[in-house]
Tab-separated table of C-alpha atoms in Angstrom:
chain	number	residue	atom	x	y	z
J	1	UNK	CA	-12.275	-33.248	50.925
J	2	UNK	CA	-15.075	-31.739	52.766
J	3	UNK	CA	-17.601	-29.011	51.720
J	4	UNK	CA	-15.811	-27.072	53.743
J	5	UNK	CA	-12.749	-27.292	53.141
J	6	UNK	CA	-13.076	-27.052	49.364
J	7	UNK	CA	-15.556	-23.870	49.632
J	8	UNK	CA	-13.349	-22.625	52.553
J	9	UNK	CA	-15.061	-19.063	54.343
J	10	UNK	CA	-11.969	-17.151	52.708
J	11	UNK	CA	-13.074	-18.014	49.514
J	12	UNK	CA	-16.897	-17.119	49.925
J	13	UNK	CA	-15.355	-13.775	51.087
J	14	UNK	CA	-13.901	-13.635	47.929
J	15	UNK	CA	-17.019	-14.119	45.878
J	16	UNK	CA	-19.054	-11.954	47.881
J	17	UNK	CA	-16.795	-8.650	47.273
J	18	UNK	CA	-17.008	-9.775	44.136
J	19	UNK	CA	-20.906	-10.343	43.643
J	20	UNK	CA	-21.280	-6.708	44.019
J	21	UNK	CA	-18.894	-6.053	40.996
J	22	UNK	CA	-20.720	-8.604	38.616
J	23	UNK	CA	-23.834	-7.222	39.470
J	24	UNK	CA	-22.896	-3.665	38.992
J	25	UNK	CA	-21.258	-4.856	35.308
J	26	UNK	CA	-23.835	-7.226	34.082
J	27	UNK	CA	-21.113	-9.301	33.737
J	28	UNK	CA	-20.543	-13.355	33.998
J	29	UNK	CA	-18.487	-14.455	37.011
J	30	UNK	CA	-15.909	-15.260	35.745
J	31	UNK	CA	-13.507	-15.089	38.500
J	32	UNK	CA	-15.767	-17.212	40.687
J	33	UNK	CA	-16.074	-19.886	37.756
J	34	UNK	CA	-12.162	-20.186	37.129
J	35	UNK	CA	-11.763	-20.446	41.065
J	36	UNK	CA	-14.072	-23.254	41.045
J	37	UNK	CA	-12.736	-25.421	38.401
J	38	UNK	CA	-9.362	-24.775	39.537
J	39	UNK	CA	-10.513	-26.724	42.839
J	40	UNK	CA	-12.456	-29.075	40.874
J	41	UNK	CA	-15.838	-28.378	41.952
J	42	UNK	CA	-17.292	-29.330	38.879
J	43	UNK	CA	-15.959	-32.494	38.917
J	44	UNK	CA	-17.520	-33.075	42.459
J	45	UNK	CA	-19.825	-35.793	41.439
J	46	UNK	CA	-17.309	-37.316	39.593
J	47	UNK	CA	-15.787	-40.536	40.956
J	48	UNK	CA	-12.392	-39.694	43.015
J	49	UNK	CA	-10.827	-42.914	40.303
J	50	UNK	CA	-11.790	-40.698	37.002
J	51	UNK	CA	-10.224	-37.410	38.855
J	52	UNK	CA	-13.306	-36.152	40.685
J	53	UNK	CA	-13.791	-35.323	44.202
J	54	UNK	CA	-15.864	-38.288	44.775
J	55	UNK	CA	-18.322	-36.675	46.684
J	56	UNK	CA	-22.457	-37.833	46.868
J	57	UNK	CA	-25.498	-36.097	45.463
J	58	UNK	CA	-26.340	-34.802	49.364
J	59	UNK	CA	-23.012	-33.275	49.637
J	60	UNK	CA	-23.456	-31.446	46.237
J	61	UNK	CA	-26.708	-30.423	47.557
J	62	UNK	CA	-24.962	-28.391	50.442
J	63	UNK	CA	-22.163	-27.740	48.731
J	64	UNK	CA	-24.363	-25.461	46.815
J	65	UNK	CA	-26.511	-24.136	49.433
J	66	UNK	CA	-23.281	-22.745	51.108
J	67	UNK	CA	-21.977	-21.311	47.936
J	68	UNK	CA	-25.126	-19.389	47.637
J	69	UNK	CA	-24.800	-17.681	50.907
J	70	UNK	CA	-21.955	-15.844	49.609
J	71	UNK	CA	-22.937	-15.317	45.556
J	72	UNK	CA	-26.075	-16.513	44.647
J	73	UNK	CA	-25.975	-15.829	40.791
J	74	UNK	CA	-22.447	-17.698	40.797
J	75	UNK	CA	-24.122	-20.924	41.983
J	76	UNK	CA	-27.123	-20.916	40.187
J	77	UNK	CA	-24.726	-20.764	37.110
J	78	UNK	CA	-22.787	-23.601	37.942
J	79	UNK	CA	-25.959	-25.259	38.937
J	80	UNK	CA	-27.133	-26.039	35.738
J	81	UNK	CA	-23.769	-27.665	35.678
J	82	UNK	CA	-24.240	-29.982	38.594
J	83	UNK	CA	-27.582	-30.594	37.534
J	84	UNK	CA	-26.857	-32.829	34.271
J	85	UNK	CA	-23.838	-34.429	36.717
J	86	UNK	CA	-26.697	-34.876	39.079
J	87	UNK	CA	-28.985	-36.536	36.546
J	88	UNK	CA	-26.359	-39.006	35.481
J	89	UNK	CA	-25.738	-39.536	38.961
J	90	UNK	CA	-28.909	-40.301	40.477
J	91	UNK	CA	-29.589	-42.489	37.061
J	92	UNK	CA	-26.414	-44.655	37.047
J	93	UNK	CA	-27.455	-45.357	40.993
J	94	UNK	CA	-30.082	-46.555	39.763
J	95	UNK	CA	-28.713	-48.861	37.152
J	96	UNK	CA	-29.746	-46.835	34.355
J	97	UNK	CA	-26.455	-46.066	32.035
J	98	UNK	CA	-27.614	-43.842	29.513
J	99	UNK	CA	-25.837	-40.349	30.819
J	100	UNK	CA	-22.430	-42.143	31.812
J	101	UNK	CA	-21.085	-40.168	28.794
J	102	UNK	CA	-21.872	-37.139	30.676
J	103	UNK	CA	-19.936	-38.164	33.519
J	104	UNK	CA	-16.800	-39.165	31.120
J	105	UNK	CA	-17.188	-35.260	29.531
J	106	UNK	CA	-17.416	-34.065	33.028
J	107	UNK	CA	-14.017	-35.902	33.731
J	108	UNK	CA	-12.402	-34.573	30.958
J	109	UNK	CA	-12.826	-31.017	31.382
J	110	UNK	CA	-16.600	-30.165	29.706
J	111	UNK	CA	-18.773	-27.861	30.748
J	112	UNK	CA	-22.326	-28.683	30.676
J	113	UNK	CA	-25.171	-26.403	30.597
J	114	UNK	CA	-29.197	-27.013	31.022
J	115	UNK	CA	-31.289	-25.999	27.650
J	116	UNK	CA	-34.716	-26.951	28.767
J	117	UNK	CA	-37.201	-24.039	29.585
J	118	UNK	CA	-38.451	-22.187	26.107
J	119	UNK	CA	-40.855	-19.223	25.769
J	120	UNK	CA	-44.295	-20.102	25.670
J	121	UNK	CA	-43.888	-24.108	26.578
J	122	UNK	CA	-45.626	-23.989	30.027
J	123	UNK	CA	-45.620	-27.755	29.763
J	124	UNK	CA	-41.119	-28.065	30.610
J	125	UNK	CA	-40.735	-31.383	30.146
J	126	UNK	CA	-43.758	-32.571	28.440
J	127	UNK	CA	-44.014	-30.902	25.413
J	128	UNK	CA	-41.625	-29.036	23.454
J	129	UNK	CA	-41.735	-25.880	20.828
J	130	UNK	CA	-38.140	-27.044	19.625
J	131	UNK	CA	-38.259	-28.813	16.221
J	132	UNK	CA	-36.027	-32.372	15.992
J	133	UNK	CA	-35.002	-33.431	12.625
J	134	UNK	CA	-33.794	-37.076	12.730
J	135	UNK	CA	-31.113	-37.423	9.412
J	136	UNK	CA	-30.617	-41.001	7.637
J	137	UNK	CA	-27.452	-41.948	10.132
J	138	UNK	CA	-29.286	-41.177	13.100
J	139	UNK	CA	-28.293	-37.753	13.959
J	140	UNK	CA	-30.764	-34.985	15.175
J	141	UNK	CA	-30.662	-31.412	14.035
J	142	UNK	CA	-32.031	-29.036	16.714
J	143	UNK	CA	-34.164	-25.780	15.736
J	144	UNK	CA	-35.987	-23.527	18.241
J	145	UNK	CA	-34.981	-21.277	21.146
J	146	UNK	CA	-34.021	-22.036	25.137
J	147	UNK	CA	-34.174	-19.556	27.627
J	148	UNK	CA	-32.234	-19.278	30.676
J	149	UNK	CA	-29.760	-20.937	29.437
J	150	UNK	CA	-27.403	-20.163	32.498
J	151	UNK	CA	-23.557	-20.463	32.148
J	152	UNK	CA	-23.533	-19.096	28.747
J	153	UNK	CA	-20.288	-17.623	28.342
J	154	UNK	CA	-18.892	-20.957	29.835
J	155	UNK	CA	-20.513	-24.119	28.620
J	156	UNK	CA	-19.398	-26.816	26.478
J	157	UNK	CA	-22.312	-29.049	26.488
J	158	UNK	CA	-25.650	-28.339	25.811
J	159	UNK	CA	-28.402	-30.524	27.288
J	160	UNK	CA	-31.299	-30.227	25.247
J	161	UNK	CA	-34.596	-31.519	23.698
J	162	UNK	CA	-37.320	-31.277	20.971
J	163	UNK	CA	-40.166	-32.661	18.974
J	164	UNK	CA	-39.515	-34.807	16.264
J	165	UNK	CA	-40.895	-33.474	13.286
J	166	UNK	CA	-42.308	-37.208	12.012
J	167	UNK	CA	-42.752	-39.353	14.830
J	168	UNK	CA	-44.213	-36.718	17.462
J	169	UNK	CA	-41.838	-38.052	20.185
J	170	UNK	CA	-39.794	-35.645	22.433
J	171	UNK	CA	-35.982	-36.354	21.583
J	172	UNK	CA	-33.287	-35.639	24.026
J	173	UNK	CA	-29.712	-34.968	23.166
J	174	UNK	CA	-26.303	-32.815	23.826
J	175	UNK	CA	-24.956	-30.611	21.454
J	176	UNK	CA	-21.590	-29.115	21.275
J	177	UNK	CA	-20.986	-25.341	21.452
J	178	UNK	CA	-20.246	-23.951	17.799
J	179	UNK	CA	-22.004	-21.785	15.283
J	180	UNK	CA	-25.601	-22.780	15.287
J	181	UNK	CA	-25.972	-22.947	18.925
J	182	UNK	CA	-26.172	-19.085	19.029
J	183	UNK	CA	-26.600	-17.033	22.299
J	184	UNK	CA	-28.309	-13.846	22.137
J	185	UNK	CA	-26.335	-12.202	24.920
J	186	UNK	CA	-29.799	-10.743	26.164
J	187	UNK	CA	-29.278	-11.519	30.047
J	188	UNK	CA	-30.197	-7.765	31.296
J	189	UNK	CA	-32.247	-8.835	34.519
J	190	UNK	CA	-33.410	-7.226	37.759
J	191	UNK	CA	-31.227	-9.882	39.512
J	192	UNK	CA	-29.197	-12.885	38.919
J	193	UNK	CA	-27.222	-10.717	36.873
J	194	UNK	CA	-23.697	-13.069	37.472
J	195	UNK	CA	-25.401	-15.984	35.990
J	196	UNK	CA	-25.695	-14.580	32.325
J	197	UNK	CA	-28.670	-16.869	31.270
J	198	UNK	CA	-29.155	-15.845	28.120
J	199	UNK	CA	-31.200	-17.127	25.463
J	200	UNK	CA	-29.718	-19.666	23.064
J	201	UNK	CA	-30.522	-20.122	19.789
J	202	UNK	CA	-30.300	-23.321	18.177
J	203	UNK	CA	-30.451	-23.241	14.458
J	204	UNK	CA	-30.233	-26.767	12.736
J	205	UNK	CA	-27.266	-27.417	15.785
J	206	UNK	CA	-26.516	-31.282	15.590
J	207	UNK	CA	-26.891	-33.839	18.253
J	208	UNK	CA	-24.262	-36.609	16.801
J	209	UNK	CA	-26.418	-40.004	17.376
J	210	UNK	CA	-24.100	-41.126	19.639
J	211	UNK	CA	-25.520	-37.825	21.562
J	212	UNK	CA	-29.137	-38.714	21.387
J	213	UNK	CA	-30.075	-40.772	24.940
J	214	UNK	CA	-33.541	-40.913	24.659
J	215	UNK	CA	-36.950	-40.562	22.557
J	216	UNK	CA	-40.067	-40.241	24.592
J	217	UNK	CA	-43.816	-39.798	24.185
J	218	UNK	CA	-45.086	-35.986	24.387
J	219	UNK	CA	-47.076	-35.600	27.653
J	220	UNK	CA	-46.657	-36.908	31.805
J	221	UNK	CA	-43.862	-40.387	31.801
J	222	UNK	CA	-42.402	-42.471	34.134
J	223	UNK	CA	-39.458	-42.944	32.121
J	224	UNK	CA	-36.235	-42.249	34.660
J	225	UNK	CA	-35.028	-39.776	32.625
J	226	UNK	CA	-37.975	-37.643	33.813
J	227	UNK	CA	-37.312	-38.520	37.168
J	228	UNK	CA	-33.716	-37.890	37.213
J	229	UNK	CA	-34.235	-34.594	35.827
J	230	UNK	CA	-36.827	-33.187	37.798
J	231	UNK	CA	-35.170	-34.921	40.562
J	232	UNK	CA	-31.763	-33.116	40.327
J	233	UNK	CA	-33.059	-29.718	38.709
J	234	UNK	CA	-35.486	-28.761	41.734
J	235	UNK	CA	-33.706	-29.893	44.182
J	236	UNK	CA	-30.295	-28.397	43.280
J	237	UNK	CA	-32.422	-25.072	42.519
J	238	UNK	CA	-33.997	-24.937	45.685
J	239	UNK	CA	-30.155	-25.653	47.509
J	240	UNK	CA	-29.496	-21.843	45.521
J	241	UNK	CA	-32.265	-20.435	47.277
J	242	UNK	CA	-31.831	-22.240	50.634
J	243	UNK	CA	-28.997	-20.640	50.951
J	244	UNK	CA	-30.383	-17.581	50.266
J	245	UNK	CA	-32.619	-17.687	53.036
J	246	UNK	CA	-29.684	-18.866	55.089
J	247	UNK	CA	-27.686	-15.492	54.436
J	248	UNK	CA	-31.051	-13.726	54.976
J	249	UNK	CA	-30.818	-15.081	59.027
J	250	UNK	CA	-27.001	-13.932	59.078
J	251	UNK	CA	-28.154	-11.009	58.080
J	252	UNK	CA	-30.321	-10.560	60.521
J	253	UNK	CA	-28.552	-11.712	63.601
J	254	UNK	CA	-25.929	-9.289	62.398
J	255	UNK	CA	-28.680	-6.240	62.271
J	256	UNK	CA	-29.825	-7.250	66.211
J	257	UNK	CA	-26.351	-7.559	67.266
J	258	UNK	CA	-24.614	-4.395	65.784
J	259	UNK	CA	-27.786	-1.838	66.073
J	260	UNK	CA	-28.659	0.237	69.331
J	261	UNK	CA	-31.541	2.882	70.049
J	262	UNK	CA	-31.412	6.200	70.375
J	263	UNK	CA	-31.019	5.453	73.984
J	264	UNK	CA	-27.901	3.243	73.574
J	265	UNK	CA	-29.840	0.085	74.316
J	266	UNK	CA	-29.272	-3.236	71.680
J	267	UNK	CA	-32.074	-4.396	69.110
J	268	UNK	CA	-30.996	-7.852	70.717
J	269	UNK	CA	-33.219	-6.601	73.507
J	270	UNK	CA	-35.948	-5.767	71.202
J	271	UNK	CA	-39.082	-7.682	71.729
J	272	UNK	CA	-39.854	-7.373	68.662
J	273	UNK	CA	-36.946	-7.303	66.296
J	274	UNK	CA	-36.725	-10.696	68.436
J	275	UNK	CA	-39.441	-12.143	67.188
J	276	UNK	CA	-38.575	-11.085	63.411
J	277	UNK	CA	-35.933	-12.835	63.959
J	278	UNK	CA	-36.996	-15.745	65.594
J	279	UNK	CA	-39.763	-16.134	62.713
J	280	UNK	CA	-37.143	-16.285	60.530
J	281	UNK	CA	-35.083	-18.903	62.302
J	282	UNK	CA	-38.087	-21.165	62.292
J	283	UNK	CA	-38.657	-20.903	58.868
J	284	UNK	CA	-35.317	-21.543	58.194
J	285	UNK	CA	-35.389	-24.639	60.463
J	286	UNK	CA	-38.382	-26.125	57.988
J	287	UNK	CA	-36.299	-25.435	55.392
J	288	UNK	CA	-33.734	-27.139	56.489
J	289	UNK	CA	-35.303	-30.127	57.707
J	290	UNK	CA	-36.936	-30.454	54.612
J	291	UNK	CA	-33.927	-30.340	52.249
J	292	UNK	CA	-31.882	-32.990	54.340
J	293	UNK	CA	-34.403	-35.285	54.309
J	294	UNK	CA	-35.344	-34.603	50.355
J	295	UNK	CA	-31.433	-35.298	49.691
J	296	UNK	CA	-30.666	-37.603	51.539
J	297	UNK	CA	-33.711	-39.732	50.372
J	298	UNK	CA	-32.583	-39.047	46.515
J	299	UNK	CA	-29.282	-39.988	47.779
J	300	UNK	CA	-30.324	-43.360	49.583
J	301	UNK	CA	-32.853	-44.742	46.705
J	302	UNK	CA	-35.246	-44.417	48.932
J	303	UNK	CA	-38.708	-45.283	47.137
J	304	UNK	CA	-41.396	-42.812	47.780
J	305	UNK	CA	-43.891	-43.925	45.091
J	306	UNK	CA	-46.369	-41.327	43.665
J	307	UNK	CA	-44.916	-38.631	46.348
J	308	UNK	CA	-41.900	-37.728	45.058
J	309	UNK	CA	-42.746	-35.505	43.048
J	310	UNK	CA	-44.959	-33.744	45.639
J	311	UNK	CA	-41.815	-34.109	48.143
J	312	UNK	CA	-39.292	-32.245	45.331
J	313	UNK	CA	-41.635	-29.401	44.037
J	314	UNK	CA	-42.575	-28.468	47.763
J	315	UNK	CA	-38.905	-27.970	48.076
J	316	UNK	CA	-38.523	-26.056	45.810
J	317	UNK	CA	-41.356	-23.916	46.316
J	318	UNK	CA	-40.523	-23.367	50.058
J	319	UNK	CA	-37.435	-22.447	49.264
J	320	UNK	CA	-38.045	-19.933	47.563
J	321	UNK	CA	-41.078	-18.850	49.315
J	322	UNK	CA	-38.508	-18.807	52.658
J	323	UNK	CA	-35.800	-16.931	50.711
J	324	UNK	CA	-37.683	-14.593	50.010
J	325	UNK	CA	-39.396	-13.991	53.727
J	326	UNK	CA	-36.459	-13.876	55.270
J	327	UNK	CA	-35.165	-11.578	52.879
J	328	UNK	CA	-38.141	-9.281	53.624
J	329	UNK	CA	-37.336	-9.167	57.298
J	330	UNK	CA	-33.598	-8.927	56.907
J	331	UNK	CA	-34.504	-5.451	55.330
J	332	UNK	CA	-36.790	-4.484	58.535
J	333	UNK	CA	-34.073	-5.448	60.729
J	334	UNK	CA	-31.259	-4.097	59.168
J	335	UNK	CA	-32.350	-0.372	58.803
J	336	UNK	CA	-32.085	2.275	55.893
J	337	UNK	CA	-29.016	1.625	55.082
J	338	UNK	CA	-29.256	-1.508	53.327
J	339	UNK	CA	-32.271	0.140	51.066
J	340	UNK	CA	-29.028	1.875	49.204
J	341	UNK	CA	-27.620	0.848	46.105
J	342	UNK	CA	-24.493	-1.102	46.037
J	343	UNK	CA	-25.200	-2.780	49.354
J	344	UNK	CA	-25.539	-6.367	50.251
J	345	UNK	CA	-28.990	-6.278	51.120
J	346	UNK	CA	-30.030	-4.657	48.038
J	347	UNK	CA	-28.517	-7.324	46.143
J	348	UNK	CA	-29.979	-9.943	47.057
J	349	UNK	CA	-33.502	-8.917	47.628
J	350	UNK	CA	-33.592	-8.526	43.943
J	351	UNK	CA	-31.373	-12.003	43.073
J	352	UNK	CA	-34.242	-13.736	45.539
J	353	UNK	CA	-36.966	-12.250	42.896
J	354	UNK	CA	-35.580	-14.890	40.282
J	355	UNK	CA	-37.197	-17.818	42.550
J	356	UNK	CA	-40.690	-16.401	41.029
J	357	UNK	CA	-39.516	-18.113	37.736
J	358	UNK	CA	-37.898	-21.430	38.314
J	359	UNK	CA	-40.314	-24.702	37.315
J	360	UNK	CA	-42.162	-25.354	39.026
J	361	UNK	CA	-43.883	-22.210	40.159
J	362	UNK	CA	-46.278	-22.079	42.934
J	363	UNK	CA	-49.222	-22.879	40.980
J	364	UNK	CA	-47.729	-25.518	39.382
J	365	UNK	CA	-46.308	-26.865	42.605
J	366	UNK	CA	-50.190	-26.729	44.214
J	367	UNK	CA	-51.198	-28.522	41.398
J	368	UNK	CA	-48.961	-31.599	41.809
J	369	UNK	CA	-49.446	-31.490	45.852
J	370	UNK	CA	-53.337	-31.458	45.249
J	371	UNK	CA	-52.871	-34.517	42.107
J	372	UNK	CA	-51.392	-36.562	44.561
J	373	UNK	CA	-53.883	-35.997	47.799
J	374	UNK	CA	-57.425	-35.784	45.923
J	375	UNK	CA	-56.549	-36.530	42.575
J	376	UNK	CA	-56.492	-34.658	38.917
J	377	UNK	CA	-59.133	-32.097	37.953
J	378	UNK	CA	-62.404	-33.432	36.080
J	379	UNK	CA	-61.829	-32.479	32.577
């Protein structure tokens, strides 16, 4: 089935009348979510054998980007999803088994979400504020706090990770939804609102050891894990906001073509709302070079050394950097009117504000880009 076809234009219509409604509410999309897994997105990286849709990590990578032109907050939620299907993905394709079981959950109904980012821990992956108790048969008791935990009214799965409290490694397990993984139901956010990222609370919550895939050192890795997830996370982030900027250039066109003067002539003979627009298109053509190639690359095991990581955090950071440009000149092109509350416009210039706070972050992103042309700072 093709991207298309599954996330047909009638059913982004759908979502996008009702974007405005979650927004409005504060409320999880839950509408969008059980139209989704009805059509078994969430199975899309699953293989078509186990009851999937069979489809490749490129395709998910699109899938999402078109999702996003109609709700944004909807598919960053079920990106955290796709993410952990991602990781297991890009790591069984490369020969490394350890996440199959995520795959097999995925198959049989589970939701998964992404409990990584915690207050304070600027280091992500690195490092982690999250205490790991390791019991007798092997088990790991979780205690700390994750925030954005997106799809929190929906998971089933927690990915997760913390320090263990005797060896000083970083362990990484799932958890199971139940009474000490606690959400706080605190997602009240300028935008994003759909998403309902709220912070989770894990207090003693139990990674059974058949749940525990891997024990690392604290700081920088190779390990594949590492990879994988950096890998799948920016890149399936920035597909949220590439689409984003997408929408922003429909937007646009839409302004130009629809809008006259006071003297009945069309913006579309503007000279300048032409070359708004045009800016934006070129942008958008970057972008969209760039997150092909970055895809399709992940998808093809294609072995870029020391600049991957470079190659995925510029994505990322463009992305968002585009989104929100193009967002910016949607609103100078589309007039007044989409300054008011309750319209399109207004939505998603503030859901765009939310790629300020994904890892990495600009300066983050600078720092990896300069690492790998000139090397590390002198301590």
């Amino acid at each position: 089935m093709t991207i298309e076809t599954l996330l047909s234009d009638e059913l982004l219509a759908r979502m996008r009348e009702r974007a405005a409604k979650y927004d409005a509410e504060n409320s999880f999309a839950t509408e969008d979510f059980d139209e989704l897994v009805s059509l078994g997105y969430l199975k899309a990286l699953v293989p078509e054998s186990a009851g999937g849709l069979g489809w490749s990590f490129d395709q998910v990578v699109l899938a999402q980007r078109r999702l996003a032109t109609a709700a944004p907050g909807t598919a960053l939620a079920i990106n955290m999803h796709h993410v952990w299907a991602g990781v297991a993905y890009l790591l069984a394709a490369r020969g490394d088994a350890r996440l199959n079981m995520v795959t097999d959950w995925i198959a049989e109904g589970e939701v998964m979400a992404f409990g990584i980012s915690e207050p304070g821990n600027d280091s992500v992956l690195f490092d982690s504020n999250t205490v790991a108790h390791t019991a007798s048969d092997g088990s790991v008791a979780f205690t700390g706090a994750k925030i954005f935990t997106s799809l929190s009214p929906a998971f089933t799965r927690l990915g997760i990770f913390g320090k263990d409290e005797q060896t000083g490694e970083l362990v990484h397990g799932f958890v199971a939804r139940g009474e000490k993984v606690r959400s706080l139901g605190d997602w009240n956010t300028l935008g994003m609102r759909a998403s309902q990222s709220h912070t989770t609370k894990l207090e003693g919550a139990v990674a059974p050891a058949q749940w525990v895939h891997s024990r690392l050192p604290a700081g920088p890795n190779a390990d594949p894990l590492i990879f994988g997830i950096f890998a799948s996370f920016l890149t399936l982030t920035a597909s949220v906001y590439v689409g984003m900027a997408e929408r922003a250039v429909q937007l646009s066109q839409n302004a130009l073509t629809k809008r006259t003067h006071h003297d009945g002539s069309s913006y579309t003979q503007d000279v300048r709302a032409r070359g708004l627009l045009a800016q934006s298109g070129m942008r958008m053509l970057t972008l969209d070079a760039l997150q092909h190639a970055v895809a399709s690359d992940l998808e093809s095991r294609v072995d870029h050394g020391v600049s991957w990581f470079p190659r995925l955090v510029t994505l990322r950071t463009l992305a968002g950097q585009t989104a929100r440009e193009n967002m910016e000149t949607a609103g100078q092109l589309l007039g007044g009117g989409g300054y008011f509350r309750g319209s399109e416009f207004e939505r998603l210039y503030r859901d765009v504000q939310a790629s300020w706070y994904h890892p990495s972050n600009a300066a983050s992103a600078e720092n990896t880009v300069a690492n790998w042309l000139v090397g590390p700072l002198e301590s």
